[in-house]
Coordinates of C-alpha atoms and ligand atoms in Angstrom, one line a residue:
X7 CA 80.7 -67.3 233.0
X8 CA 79.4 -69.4 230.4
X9 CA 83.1 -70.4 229.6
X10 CA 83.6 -71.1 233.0
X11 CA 80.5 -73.6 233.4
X12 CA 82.3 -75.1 230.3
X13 CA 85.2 -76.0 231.2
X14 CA 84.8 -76.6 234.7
X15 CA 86.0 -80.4 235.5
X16 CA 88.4 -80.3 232.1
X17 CA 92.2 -80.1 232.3
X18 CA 91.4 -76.3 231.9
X19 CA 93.9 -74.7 229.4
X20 CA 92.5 -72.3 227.2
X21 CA 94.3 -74.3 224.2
X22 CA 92.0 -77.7 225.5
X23 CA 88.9 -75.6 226.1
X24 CA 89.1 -74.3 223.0
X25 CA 89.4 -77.3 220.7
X26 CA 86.6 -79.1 222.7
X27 CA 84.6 -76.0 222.2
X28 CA 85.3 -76.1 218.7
X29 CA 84.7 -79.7 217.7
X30 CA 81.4 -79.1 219.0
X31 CA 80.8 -76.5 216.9
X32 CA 82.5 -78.4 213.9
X33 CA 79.5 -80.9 215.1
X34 CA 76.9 -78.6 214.8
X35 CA 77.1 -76.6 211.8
X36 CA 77.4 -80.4 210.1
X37 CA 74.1 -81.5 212.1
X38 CA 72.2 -78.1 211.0
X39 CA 72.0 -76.9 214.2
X40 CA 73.4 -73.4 213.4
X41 CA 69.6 -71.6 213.0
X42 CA 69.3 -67.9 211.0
X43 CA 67.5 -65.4 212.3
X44 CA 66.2 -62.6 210.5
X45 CA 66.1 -58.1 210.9
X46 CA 64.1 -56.0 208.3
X47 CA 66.2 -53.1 206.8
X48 CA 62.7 -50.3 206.1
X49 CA 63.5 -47.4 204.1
X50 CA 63.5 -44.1 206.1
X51 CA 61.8 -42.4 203.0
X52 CA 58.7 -44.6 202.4
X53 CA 58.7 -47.0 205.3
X54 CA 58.8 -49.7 202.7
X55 CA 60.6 -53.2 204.0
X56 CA 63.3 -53.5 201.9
X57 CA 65.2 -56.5 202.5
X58 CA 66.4 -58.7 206.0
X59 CA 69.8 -59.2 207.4
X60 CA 70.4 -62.7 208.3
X61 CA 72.0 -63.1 212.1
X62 CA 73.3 -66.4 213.0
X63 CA 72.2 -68.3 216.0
X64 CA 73.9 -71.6 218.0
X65 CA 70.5 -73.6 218.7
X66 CA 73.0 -75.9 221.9
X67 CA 71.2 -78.5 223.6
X68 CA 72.3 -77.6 226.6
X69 CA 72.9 -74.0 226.5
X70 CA 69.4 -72.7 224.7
X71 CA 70.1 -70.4 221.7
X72 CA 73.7 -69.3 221.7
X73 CA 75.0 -65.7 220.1
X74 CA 77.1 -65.4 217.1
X75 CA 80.0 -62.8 219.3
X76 CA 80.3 -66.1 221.2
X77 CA 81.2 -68.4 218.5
X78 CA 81.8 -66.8 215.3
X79 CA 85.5 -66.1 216.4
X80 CA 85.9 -69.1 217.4
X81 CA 85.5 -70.4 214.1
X82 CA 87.5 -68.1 212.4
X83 CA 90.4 -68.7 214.9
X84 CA 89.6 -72.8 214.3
X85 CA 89.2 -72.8 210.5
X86 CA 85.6 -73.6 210.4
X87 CA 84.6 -70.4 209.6
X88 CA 84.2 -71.1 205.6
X89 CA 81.8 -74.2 206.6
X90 CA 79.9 -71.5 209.1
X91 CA 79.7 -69.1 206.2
X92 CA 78.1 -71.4 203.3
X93 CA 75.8 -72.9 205.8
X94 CA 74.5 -69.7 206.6
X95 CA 74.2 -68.6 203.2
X96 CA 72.8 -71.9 202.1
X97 CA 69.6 -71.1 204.8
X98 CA 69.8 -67.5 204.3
X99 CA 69.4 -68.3 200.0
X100 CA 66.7 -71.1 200.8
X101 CA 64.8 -69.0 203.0
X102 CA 64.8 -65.7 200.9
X103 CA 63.7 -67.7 197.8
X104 CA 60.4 -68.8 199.6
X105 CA 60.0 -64.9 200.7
X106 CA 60.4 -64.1 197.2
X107 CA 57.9 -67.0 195.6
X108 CA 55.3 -65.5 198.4
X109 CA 55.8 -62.1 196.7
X110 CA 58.3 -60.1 198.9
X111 CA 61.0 -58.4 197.1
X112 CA 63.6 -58.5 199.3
X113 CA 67.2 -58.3 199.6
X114 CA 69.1 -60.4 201.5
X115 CA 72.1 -59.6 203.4
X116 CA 74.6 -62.6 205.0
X117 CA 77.7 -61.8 207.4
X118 CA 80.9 -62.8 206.0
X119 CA 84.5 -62.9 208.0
X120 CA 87.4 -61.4 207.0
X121 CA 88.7 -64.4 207.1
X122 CA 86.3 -66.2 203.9
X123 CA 88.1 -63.0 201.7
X124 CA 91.2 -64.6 201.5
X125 CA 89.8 -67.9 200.2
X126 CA 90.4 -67.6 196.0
X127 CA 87.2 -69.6 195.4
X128 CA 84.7 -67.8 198.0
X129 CA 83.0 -66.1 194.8
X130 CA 82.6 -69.5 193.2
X131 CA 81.0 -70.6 196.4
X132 CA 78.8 -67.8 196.7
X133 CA 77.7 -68.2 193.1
X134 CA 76.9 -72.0 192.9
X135 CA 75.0 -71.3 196.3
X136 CA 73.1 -68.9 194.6
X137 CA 72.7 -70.8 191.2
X138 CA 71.7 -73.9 193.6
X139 CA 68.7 -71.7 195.5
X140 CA 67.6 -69.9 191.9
X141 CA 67.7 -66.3 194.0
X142 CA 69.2 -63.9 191.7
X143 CA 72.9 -62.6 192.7
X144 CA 71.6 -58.4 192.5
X145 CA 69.0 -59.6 195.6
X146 CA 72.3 -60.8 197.9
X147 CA 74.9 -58.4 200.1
X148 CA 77.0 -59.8 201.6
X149 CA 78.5 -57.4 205.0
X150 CA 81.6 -56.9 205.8
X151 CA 83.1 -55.4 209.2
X152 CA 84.8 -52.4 208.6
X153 CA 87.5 -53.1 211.7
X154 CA 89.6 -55.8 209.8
X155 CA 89.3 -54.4 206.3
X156 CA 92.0 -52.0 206.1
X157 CA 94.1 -55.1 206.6
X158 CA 93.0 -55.6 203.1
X159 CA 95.2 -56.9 200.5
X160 CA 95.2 -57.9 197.0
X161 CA 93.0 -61.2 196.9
X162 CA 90.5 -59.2 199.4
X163 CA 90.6 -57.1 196.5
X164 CA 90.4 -59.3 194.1
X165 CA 87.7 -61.8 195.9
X166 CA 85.4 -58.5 196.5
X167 CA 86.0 -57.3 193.0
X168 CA 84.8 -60.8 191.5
X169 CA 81.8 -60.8 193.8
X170 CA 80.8 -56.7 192.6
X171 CA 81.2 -58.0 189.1
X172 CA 78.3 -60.9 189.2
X173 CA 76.1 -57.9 190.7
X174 CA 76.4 -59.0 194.1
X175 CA 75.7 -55.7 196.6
X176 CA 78.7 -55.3 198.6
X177 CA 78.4 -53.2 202.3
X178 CA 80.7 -52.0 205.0
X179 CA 79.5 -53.3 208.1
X180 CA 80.3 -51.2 211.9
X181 CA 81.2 -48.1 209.8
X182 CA 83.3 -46.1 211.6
X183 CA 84.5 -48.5 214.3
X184 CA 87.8 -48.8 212.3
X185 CA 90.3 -46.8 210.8
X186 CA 89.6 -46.5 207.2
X187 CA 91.2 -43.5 204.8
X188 CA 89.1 -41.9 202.4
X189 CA 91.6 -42.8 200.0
X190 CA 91.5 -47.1 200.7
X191 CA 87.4 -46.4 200.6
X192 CA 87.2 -45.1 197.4
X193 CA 89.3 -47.9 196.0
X194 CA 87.2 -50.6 197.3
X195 CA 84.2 -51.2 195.4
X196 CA 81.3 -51.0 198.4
X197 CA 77.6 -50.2 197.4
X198 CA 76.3 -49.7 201.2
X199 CA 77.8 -48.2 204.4
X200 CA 76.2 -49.3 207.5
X201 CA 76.7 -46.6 210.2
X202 CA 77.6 -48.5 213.4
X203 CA 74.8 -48.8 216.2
X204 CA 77.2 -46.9 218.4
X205 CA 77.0 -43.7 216.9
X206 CA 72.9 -43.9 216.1
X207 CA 71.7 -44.8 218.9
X208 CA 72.3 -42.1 221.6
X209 CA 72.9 -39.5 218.8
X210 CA 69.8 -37.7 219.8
X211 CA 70.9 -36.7 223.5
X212 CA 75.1 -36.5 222.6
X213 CA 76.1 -33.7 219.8
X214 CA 79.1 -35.8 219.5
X215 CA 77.3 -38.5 218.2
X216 CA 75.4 -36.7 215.9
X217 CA 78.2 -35.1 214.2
X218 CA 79.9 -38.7 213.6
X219 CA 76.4 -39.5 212.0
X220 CA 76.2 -36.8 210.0
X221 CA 80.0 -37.0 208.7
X222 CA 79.3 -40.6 207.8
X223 CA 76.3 -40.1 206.1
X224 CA 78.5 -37.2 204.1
X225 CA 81.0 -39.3 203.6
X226 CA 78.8 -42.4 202.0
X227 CA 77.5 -39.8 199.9
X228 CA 80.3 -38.7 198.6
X229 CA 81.4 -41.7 197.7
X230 CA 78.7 -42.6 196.0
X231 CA 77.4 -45.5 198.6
X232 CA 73.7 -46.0 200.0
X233 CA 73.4 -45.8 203.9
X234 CA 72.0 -48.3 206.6
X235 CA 71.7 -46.5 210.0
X236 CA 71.8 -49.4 212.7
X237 CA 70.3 -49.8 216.1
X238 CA 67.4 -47.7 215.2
X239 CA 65.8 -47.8 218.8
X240 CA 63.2 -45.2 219.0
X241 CA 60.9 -42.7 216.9
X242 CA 63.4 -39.8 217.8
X243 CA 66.1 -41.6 216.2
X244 CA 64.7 -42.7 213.2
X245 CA 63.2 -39.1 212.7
X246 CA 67.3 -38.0 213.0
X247 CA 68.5 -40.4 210.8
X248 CA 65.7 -39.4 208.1
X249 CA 66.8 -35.9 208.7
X250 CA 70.3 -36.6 208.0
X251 CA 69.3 -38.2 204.4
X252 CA 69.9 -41.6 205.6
X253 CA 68.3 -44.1 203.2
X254 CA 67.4 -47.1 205.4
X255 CA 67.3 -48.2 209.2
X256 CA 67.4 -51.1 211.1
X257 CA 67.1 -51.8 214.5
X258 CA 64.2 -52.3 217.9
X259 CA 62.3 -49.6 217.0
X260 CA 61.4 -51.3 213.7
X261 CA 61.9 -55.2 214.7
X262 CA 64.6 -56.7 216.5
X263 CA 65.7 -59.9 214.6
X264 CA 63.3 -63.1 214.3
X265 CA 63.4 -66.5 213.2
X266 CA 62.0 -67.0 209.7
X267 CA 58.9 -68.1 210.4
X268 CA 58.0 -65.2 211.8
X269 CA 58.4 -62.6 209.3
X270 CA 55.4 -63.1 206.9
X271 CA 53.7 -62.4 209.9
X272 CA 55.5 -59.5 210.6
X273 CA 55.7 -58.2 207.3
X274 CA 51.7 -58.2 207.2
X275 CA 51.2 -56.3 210.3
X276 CA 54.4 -53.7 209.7
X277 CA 53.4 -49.8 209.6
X278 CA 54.9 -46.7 210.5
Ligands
C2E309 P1 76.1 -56.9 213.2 O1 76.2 -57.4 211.8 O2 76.5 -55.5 213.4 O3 74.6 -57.1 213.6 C1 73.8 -56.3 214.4 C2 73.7 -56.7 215.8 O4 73.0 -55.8 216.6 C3 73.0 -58.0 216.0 O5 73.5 -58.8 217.1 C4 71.5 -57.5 216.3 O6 70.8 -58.5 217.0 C5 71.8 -56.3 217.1 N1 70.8 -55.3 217.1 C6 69.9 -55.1 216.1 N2 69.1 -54.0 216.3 C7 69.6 -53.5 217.5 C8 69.1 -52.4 218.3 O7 68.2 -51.6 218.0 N3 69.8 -52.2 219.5 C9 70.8 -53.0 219.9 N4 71.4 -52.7 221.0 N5 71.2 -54.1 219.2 C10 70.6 -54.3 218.0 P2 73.9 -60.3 217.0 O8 72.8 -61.0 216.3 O9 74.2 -60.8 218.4 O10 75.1 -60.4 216.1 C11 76.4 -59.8 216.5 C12 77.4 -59.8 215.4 O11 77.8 -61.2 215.0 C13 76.9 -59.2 214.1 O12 76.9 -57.8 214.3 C14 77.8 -59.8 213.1 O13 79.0 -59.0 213.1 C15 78.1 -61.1 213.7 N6 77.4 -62.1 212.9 C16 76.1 -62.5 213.0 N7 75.7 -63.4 212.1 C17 76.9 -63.8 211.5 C18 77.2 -64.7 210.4 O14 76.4 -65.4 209.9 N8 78.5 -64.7 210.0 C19 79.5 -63.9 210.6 N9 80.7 -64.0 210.1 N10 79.2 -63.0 211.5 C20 77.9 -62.9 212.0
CA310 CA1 75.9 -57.0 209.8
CA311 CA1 76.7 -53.8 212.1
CA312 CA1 78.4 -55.1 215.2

C-alpha cells in the first residue's frame, strides 16, 4: 500500500519506482536521517542487562518513521547497503560509547547484510569505526542472518575470520530459518546463536515449537556458542527459555526497542 501511494502519478515500472525510491534513500542516509533505535538483550540467569541490539529506522518526512524490512533490501539490491551499514555502526559506536562513559557495560550488537561480507575491506571499516568512537572491538557483534549464509564462500570466510580475530563477537541471526549443516556451522567461527522469534514465541502452547527450541539450544551448545532467545513476549516464555539453559532473551516482555535517549531511563527502572 505504501508502494502504491509511492508511485502513484510516476511512469510506474517497478525498475523507475525503484531507483526513485532509492535515490531517496541514497539522500537520506547522507542527510543522517537514518535514526537507531535500541532492544536490551537481559540475561535469563540473573536478569542483568547485558548489552542492546541496534535496529535501524527511516525517520521520512513524509511517511513518519519507516521500518528497516522496507528499505534495507532495497539498499542491498541498489548498492547502498555498505553506506547504510557504516552509518549505522557509526551511531550505534557513538551512542554505546556515551552508555559506557555513564557506566553501563554493555555490548553492542549492529545488523550487517550479507551483502557487506563480500566487501575485502568491511573489517578495516569496522575497525577504524571503532578506533574513531574509542569503544573497544570485544564490546561489538555484529549479526548476521542465517538464511543467506550457507551461500557462504571463501571471502565470507575470510572477512568473518578477520573480524573474530580483532575480538569482535560474531552471531547468527534468525537461527533456524535457513538451511545450515552441522558441518558448515562448525567451520564458521560464530560466538552467539540467536534462536529465531518464530520458534520462541508460541513455544509454550505448540510442542512443535518447543522441540525446535530445545534442539537449537542443543545444538549452540554443542558447538560451543552462547544463545539469544528472541521475541521473548511473556513471563511463560521467558520462564521456558530459562528452562531450556538459554543464556539471554530479548524481546516485549523485557522492552521492545527504543530510541537512545530512552534507555538510561529504562535501564534505571528495569527489574524482573
Ligand atoms: P532482527 O535482527 O531479527 O530484529 C528483530 C526484529 O523483531 C525487530 O524488527 C524487532 O523490533 C522485532 N521484535 C523485537 N522483539 C519482538 C517481540 O517480542 N515480538 C515481535 N513480534 N517482534 C519483536 P525490526 O526493527 O522491524 O527489524 C527487522 C529486521 O530488519 C531485523 O530483524 C534485521 O534483520 C533487519 N535490520 C534492522 N536493522 C538493520 C540494520 O541496521 N542493518 C541491516 N542490514 N539489517 C537491519
Ligand atoms: Ca538481529
Ligand atoms: Ca533476529
Ligand atoms: Ca528477523
Amino acid at each position: 500500500a505504501v508502494l502504491d501511494r509511492h508511485v502513484s502519478g510516476m511512469a510506474a515500472s517497478q525498475a523507475s519506482f525503484r531507483t526513485f525510491y532509492s535515490e531517496e534513500l541514497r539522500r537520506a542516509i547522507a542527510a543522517g536521517a537514518l535514526v537507531n533505535h535500541y532492544q536490551p538483550t537481559v540475561s535469563l540467569t540473573t536478569g542483568a542487562v547485558v548489552g542492546v541490539e541496534s535496529l535501524v529506522r527511516w525517520n521520512h518526512p513524509e511517511r513518519g518513521l519507516v521500518y528497516p524490512d522496507e528499505f534495507v533490501p532495497l539498499a542491498e539490491q541498489s548498492g547502498l547497503i555498505d553506506e547504510l551499514t557504516q552509518a549505522v555502526l557509526r551511531t550505534a559506536l557513538d551512542d554505546a560509547r556515551r552508555w559506557f562513559d555513564a557506566g553501563y557495560a554493555l555490548q553492542i550488537a549492529v545488523n550487517v547484510s550479507m551483502d557487506n561480507l563480500v566487501a575485502l575491506d568491511f573489517p578495516e571499516m569496522v575497525m577504524e569505526e571503532l578506533a574513531a568512537s574509542g569503544v573497544p572491538p570485544e564490546r561489538l557483534v555484529l549479526e548476521v542472518t542465517e538464511s543467506r549464509l550457507m551461500q557462504n564462500s571463501v571471502v565470507v570466510l575470510d572477512i568473518l575470520a578477520r573480524l573474530r580475530l580483532r575480538r569482535i563477537t560474531l552471531s547468527i541471526d534468525d537461527f533456524g530459518t535457513g538451511h545450515s549443516s552441522l558441518v558448515q556451522l562448525r567451520d564458521l567461527p560464530f560466538n552467539e546463536l540467536k534462536i529465531d522469534r518464530g520458534f520462541v514465541h508460541g513455544a509454550c502452547e505448540d510442542e512443535g515449537l518447543r522441540a525446535i527450541v530445545e534442539a537449537n539450544q542443543r545444538l549452540a551448545r554443542s558447538l560451543g556458542l552462547r544463545t539469544v532467545a528472541e521475541g521473548v513476549e511473556t513471563r511463560a516464555e521467558w520462564e521456558l527459555l530459562r528452562s531450556c539453559g538459554c543464556d539471554f532473551a530479548q524481546g516485549w516482555f523485557v522492552s521492545s526497542p527504543m530510541p537512545g535517549h530512552e534507555l538510561p531511563e529504562w535501564f534505571e527502572d528495569w527489574e524482573i
